[in-house]
Coordinates of C-alpha atoms in Angstrom, one line a residue:
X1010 CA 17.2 -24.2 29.1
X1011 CA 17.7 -20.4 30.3
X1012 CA 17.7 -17.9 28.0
X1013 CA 21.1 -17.3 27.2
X1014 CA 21.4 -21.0 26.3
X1015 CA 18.3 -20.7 24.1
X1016 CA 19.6 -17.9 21.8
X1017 CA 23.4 -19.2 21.6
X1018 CA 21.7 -22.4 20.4
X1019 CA 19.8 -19.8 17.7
X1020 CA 23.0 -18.2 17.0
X1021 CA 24.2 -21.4 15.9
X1022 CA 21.9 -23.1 13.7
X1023 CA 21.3 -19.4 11.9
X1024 CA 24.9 -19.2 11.0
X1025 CA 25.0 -23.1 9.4
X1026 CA 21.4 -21.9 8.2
X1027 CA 22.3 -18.4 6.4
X1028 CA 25.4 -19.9 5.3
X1029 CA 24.1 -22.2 3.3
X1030 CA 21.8 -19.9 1.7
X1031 CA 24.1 -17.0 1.3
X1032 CA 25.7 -20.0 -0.6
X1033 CA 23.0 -20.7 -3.2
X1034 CA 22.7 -16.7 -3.8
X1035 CA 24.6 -16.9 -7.4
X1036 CA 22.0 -19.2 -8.2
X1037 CA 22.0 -20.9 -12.1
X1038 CA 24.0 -19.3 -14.4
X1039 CA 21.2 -18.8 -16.7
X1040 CA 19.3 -16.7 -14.3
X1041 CA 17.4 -13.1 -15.2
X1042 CA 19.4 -9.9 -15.0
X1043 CA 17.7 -7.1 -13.0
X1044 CA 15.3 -5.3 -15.0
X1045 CA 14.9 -8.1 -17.4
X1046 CA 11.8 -10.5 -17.5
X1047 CA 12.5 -14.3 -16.8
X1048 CA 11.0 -15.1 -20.2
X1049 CA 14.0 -13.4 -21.8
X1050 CA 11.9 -10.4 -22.5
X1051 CA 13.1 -6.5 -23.7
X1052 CA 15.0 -4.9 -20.7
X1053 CA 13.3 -2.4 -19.2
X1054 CA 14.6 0.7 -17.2
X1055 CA 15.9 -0.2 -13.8
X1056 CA 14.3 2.0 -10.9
X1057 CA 14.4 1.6 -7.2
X1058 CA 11.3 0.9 -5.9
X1059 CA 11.6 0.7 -2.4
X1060 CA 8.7 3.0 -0.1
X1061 CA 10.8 5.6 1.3
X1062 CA 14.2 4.1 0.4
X1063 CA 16.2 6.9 2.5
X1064 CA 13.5 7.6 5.5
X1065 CA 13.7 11.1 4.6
X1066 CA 9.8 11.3 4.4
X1067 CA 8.1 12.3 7.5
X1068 CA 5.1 10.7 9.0
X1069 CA 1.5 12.5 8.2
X1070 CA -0.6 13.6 10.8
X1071 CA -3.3 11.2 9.7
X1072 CA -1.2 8.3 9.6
X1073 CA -1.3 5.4 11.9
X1074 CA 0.2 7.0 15.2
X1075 CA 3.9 5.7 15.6
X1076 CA 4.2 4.0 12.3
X1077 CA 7.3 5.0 10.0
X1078 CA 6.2 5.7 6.6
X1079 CA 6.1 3.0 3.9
X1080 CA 7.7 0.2 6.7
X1081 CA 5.6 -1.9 8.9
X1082 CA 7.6 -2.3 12.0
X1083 CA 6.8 -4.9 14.8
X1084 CA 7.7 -4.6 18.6
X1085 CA 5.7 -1.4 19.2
X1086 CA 6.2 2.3 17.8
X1087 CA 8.6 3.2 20.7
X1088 CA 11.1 0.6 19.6
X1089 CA 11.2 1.9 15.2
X1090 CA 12.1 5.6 14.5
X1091 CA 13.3 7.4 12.2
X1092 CA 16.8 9.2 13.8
X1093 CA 19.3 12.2 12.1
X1094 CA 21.8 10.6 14.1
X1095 CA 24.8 9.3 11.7
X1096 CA 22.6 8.4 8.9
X1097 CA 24.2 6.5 6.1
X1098 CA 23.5 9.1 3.4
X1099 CA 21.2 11.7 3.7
X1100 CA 19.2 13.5 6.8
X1101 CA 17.7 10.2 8.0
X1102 CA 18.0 6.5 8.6
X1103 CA 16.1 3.7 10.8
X1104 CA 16.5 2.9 14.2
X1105 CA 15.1 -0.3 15.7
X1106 CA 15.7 -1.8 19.2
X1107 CA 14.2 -4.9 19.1
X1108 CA 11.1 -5.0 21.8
X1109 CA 13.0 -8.0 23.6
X1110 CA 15.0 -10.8 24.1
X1111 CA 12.2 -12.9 21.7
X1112 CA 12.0 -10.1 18.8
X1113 CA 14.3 -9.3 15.8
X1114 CA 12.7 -6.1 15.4
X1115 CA 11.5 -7.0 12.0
X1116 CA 10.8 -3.5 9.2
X1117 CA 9.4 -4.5 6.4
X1118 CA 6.9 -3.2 3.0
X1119 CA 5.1 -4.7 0.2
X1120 CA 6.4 -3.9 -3.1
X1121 CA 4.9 -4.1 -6.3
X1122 CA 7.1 -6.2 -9.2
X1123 CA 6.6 -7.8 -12.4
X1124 CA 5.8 -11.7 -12.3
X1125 CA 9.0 -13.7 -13.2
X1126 CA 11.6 -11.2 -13.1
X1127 CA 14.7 -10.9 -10.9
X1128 CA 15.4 -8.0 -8.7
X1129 CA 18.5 -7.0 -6.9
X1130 CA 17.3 -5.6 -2.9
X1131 CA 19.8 -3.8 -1.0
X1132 CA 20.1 -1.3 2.1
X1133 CA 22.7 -0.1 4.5
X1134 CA 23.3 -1.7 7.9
X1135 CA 24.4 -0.7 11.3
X1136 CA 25.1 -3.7 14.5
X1137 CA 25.1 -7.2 15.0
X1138 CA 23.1 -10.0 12.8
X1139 CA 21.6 -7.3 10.4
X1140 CA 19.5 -9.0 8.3
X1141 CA 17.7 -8.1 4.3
X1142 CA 15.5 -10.7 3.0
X1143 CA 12.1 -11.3 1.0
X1144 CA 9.6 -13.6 -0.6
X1145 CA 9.4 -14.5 -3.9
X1146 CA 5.7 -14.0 -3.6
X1147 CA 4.3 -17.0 -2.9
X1148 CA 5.3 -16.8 0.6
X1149 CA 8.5 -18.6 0.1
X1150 CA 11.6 -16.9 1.4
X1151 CA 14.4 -15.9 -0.6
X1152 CA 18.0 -16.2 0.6
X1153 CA 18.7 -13.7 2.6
X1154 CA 21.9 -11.1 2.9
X1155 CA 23.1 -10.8 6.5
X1156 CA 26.3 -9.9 8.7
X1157 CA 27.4 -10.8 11.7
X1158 CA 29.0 -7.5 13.0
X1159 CA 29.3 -3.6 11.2
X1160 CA 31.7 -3.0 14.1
X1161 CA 30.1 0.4 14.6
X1162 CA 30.4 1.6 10.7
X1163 CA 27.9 1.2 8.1
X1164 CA 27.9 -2.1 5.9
X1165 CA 25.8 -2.9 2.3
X1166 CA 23.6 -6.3 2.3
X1167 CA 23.1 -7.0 -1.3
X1168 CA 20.6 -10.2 -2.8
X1169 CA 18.7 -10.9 -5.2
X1170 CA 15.4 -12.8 -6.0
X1171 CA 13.2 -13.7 -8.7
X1172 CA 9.4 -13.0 -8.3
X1173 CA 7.0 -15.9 -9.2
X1174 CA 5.3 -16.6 -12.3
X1175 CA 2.5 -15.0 -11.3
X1176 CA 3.4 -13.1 -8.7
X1177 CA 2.8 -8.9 -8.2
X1178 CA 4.2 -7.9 -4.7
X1179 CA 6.5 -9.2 -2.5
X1180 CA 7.9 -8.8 0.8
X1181 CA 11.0 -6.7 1.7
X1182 CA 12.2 -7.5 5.0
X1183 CA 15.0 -6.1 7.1
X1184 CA 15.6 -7.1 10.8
X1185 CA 18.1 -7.8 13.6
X1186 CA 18.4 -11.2 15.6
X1187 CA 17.3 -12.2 19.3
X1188 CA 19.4 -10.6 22.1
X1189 CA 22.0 -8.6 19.5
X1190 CA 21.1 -5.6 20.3
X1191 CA 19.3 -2.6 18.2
X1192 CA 20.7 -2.2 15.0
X1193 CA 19.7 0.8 12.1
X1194 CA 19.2 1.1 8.2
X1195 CA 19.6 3.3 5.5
X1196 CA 19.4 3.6 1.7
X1197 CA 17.2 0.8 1.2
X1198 CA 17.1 -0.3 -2.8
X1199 CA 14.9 -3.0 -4.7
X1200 CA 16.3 -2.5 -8.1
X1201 CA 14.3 -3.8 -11.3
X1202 CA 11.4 -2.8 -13.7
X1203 CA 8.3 -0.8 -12.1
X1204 CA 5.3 -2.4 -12.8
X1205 CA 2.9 -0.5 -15.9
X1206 CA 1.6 2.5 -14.7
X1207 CA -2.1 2.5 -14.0
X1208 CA -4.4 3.7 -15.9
X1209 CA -6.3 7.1 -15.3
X1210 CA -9.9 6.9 -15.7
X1211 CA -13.4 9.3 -15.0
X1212 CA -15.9 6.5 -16.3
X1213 CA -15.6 2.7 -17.1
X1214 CA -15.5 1.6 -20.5
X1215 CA -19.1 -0.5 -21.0
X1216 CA -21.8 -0.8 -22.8
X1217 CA -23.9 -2.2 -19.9
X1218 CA -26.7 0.4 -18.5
X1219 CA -24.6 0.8 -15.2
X1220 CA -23.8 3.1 -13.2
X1221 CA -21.1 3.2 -10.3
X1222 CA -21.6 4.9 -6.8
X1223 CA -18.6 5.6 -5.1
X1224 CA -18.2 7.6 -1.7
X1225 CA -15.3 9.7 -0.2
X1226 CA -13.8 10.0 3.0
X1227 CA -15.4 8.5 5.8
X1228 CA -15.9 11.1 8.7
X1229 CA -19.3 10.8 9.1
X1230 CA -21.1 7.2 9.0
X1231 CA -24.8 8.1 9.1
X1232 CA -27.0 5.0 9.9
X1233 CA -29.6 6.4 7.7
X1234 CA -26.9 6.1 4.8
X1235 CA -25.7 2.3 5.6
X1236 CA -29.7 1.3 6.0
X1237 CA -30.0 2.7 2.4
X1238 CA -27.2 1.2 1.1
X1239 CA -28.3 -2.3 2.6
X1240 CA -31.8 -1.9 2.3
X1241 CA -31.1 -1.5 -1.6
X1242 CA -28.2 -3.8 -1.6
X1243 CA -26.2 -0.7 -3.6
X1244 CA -22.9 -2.0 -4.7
X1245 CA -20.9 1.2 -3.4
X1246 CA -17.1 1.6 -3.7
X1247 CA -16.1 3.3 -0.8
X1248 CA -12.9 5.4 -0.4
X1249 CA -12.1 6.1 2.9
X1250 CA -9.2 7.6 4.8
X1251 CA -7.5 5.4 6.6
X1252 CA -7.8 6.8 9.9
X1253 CA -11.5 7.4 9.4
X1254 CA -12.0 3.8 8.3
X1255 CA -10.2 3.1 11.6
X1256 CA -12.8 4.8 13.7
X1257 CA -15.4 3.0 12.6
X1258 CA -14.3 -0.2 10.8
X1259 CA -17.5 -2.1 11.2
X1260 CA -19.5 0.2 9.2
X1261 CA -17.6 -0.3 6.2
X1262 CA -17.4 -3.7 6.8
X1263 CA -21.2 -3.8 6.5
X1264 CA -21.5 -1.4 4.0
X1265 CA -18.7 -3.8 1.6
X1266 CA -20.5 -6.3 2.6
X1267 CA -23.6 -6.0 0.0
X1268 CA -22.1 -8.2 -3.5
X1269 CA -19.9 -6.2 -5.4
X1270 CA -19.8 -3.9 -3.0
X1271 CA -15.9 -2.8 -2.0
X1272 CA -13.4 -0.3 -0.2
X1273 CA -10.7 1.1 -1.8
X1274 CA -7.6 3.5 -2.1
X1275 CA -8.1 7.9 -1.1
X1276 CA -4.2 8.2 0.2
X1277 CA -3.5 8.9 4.2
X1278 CA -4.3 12.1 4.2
X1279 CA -5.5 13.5 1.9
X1280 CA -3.0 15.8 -0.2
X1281 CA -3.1 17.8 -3.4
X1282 CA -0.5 15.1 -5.4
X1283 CA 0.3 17.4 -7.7
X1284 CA 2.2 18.9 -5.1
X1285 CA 4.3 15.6 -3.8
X1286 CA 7.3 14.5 -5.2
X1287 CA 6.9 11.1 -6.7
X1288 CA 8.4 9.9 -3.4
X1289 CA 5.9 11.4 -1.4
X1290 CA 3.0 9.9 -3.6
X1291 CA 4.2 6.5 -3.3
X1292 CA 3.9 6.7 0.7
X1293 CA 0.6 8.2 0.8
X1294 CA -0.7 5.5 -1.7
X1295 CA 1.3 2.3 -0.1
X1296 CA 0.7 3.7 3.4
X1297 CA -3.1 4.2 2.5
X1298 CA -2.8 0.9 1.2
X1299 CA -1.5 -1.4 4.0
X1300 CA -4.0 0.6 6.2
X1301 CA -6.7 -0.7 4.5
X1302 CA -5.7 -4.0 4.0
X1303 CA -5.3 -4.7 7.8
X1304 CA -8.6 -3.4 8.3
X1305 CA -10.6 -5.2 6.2
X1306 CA -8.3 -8.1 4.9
X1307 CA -8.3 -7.3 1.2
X1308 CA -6.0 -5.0 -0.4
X1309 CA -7.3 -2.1 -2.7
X1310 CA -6.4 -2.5 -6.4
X1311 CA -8.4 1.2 -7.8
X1312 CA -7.1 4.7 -6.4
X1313 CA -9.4 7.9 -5.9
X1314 CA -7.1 10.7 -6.5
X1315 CA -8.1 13.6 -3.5
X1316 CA -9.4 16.5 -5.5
X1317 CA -8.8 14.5 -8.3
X1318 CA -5.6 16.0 -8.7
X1319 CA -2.9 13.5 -10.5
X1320 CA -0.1 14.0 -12.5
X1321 CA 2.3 11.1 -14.8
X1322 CA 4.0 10.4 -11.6
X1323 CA 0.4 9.4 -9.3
X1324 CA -0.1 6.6 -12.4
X1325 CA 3.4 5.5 -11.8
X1326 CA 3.2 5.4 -7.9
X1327 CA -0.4 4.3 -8.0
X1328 CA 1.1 0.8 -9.7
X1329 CA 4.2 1.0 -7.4
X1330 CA 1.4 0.2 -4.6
X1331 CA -0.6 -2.5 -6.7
X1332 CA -3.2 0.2 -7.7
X1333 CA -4.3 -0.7 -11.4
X1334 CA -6.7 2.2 -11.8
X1335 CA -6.8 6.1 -10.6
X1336 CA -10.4 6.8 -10.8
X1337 CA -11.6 10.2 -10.9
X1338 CA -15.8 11.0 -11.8
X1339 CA -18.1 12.3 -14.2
X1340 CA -21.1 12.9 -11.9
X1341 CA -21.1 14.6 -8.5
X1342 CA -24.3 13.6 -6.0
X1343 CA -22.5 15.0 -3.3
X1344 CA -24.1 17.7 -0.5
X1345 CA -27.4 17.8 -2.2
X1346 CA -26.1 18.4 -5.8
X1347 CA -26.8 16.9 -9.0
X1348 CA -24.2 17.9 -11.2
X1349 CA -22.9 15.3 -14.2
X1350 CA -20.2 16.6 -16.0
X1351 CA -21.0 15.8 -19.9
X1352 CA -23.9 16.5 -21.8
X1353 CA -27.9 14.7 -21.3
X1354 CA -28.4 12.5 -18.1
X1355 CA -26.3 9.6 -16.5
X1356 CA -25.2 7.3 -18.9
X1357 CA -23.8 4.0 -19.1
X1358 CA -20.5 3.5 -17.5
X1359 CA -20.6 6.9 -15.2
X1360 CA -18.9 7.1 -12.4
X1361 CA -20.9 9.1 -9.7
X1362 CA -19.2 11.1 -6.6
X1363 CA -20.6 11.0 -3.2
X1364 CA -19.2 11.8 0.2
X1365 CA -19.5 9.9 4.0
X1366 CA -21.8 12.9 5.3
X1367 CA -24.8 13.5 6.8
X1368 CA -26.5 14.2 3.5
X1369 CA -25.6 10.6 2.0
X1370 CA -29.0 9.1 2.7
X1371 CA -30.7 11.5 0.6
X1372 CA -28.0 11.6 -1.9
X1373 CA -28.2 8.0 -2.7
X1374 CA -31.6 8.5 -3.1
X1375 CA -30.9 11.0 -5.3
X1376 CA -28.5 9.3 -7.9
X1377 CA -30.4 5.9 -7.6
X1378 CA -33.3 8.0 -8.8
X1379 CA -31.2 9.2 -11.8
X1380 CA -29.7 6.3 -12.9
X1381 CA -33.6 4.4 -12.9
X1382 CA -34.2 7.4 -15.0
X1383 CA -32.0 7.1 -17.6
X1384 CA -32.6 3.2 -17.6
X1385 CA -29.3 2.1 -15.5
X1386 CA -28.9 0.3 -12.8
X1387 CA -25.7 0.6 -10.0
X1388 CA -23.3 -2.0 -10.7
X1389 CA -20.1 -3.4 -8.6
X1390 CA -16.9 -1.3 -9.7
X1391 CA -14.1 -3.7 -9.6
X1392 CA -16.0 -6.6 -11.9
X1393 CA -15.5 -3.9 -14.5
X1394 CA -12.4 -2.9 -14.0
X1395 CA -9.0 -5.2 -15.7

């Protein structure tokens, strides 16, 4: 069959496919409203919490080269961009030209939602078989919104979906369809409740006599530091940059490889939040996010502020990306220092800062020799952490 046959015969089925679940979109009548928990809970305030909803937000300098910030475009970073050429709304909008005749040019994100509740996803469309869908988040598809033709103007998909019972993210997806052509988007929207902000923490809550290392940045990997950390079996919780983490991926592999041992959330590139809108936060964090989870196949769940700046709106964003804590410190080891920031020794539940440097080695030395001092011992972060 050429290949013209092949994707008429696509054509086809999709529209007998979509129709029928463009049909079942109403679904029962007894179904949640937006911003209102399945379980026929309080209503909570409807936000939109999309990852750069508008792509007004340009791509850092540290992020991964090509990508479009907050979307996760496939066919190759020549074929998604962001253009200022007759956006919907705004400065900005999408461009995508799929990478071939066997690609959709598929755009999507992960976005954070309360288990059982129904949200309403929307965007913008430009060109032929434009299509908005998304999981539930079990990795079921919902019905999706689609057209066949914007006839060169700008169109609004609309559908809606319920999250399952135990579900926290799910998949936004928005593509074109094989051979149609390239097709753009705008003013994307997942309307319902935002998840509970995180909670902002300098030391874990515990009786125990532990102690938690955690470790910055990632620019400099010293074998001398990883033999330590293995040698001792240290439960570090690294927070590297994503682009560092990318040079050297094995490392932190190895070094998250000792039990309770784990890599989590610093943001792209490393910004002073307080100065972001709450926009821009939510990129650096989701982006930072994604990153990491493609590297090392588990997604971060605690967020290290840079500088330890945060603000109301990093707690909000933070859970907007699935982050449940923003962890700052009470102890810095870092560069040859010994500083802990309360009075008397290391004590139980202290969270100690260190940086990827060439000092580390020593450094670890260093705090472990603390924390046996005051009777502690380092423990795994995220066991303590709910």
């Amino acid at each position: 069959m050429s290949i013209s046959s092949r994707m008429s015969a696509r054509l086809s089925a999709l529209g007998a496919c979509a129709a029928l679940l463009t049909a079942g979109l109403a679904g029962p009548a007894t179904a949640a409203q937006p911003g209102a928990a399945a379980s026929g809970g309080a209503t909570a305030p409807t936000v939109n919490l999309a990852t750069n909803p508008g792509f007004e937000i340009p791509a850092s300098s540290l992020a991964d080269w090509g990508s479009v910030p907050g979307w996760r475009c496939s066919g190759g970073p020549a074929k998604a961009s962001v253009t200022t050429a007759a956006p919907h709304s705004g400065a900005s909008a999408l461009a995508v030209a799929p990478a071939g005749d066997e690609s959709t040019g598929e755009c999507a994100q992960t976005v954070s939602v309360q288990p059982g509740t129904t949200y309403t996803a929307s965007a913008w469309v430009r060109g032929k078989f434009v299509f908005l869908g998304a999981t539930d988040g079990t990795d079921r598809p919902t019905a999706p919104a689609w057209t066949e033709d914007t006839r060169g103007g700008w169109q609004k998909l609309t559908t809606r979906f319920t999250a399952g019972p135990t579900a926290t993210t799910v998949r936004l997806a928005v593509h074109g369809w094989y051979q149609q052509g390239p097709f753009a988007v705008d003013d994307v929207r997942v309307d319902g409740p935002a998840p509970a902000p995180a909670t902002g923490a300098a030391s874990v809550p515990t009786s125990d006599k532990v102690v938690f290392f955690t470790v910055d940045d990632g620019w400099q990997t010293s074998p001398e530091a990883e033999r330590f950390i293995t040698d001792h079996q240290l439960p570090i919780t690294a927070f590297p940059l994503p682009m560092a983490a990318a040079n050297n991926p094995g490392y932190f592999q190895r070094v998250a490889a000792v039990p309770g041992a784990s890599v989590q959330n610093h943001s792209v590139s490393h910004p002073d939040l307080t100065k972001l809108t709450p926009a821009e936060q939510q990129v650096e964090i989701c982006d930072a996010r994604d990153s990491l989870t493609r590297l090392f196949g588990t997604a971060p769940t605690v967020f290290r502020p840079p500088y330890f700046a945060w603000n109301a709106d990093t707690l909000q964003a933070a859970a907007n990306c699935g982050m449940r804590t923003v962890l700052t410190a009470d102890a810095d080891f870092s560069w040859g220092a010994s500083n802990v920031w309360h009075e008397g020794t290391l004590s139980p539940g202290d969270v100690v800062l260190m940086h990827w440097s060439d000092t580390l080695a020593g450094d670890l030395q260093r705090a472990l020799a603390a924390a046996e001092a005051a009777g502690l011992k380092p423990a795994g972060l995220t066991s303590y952490l709910r």
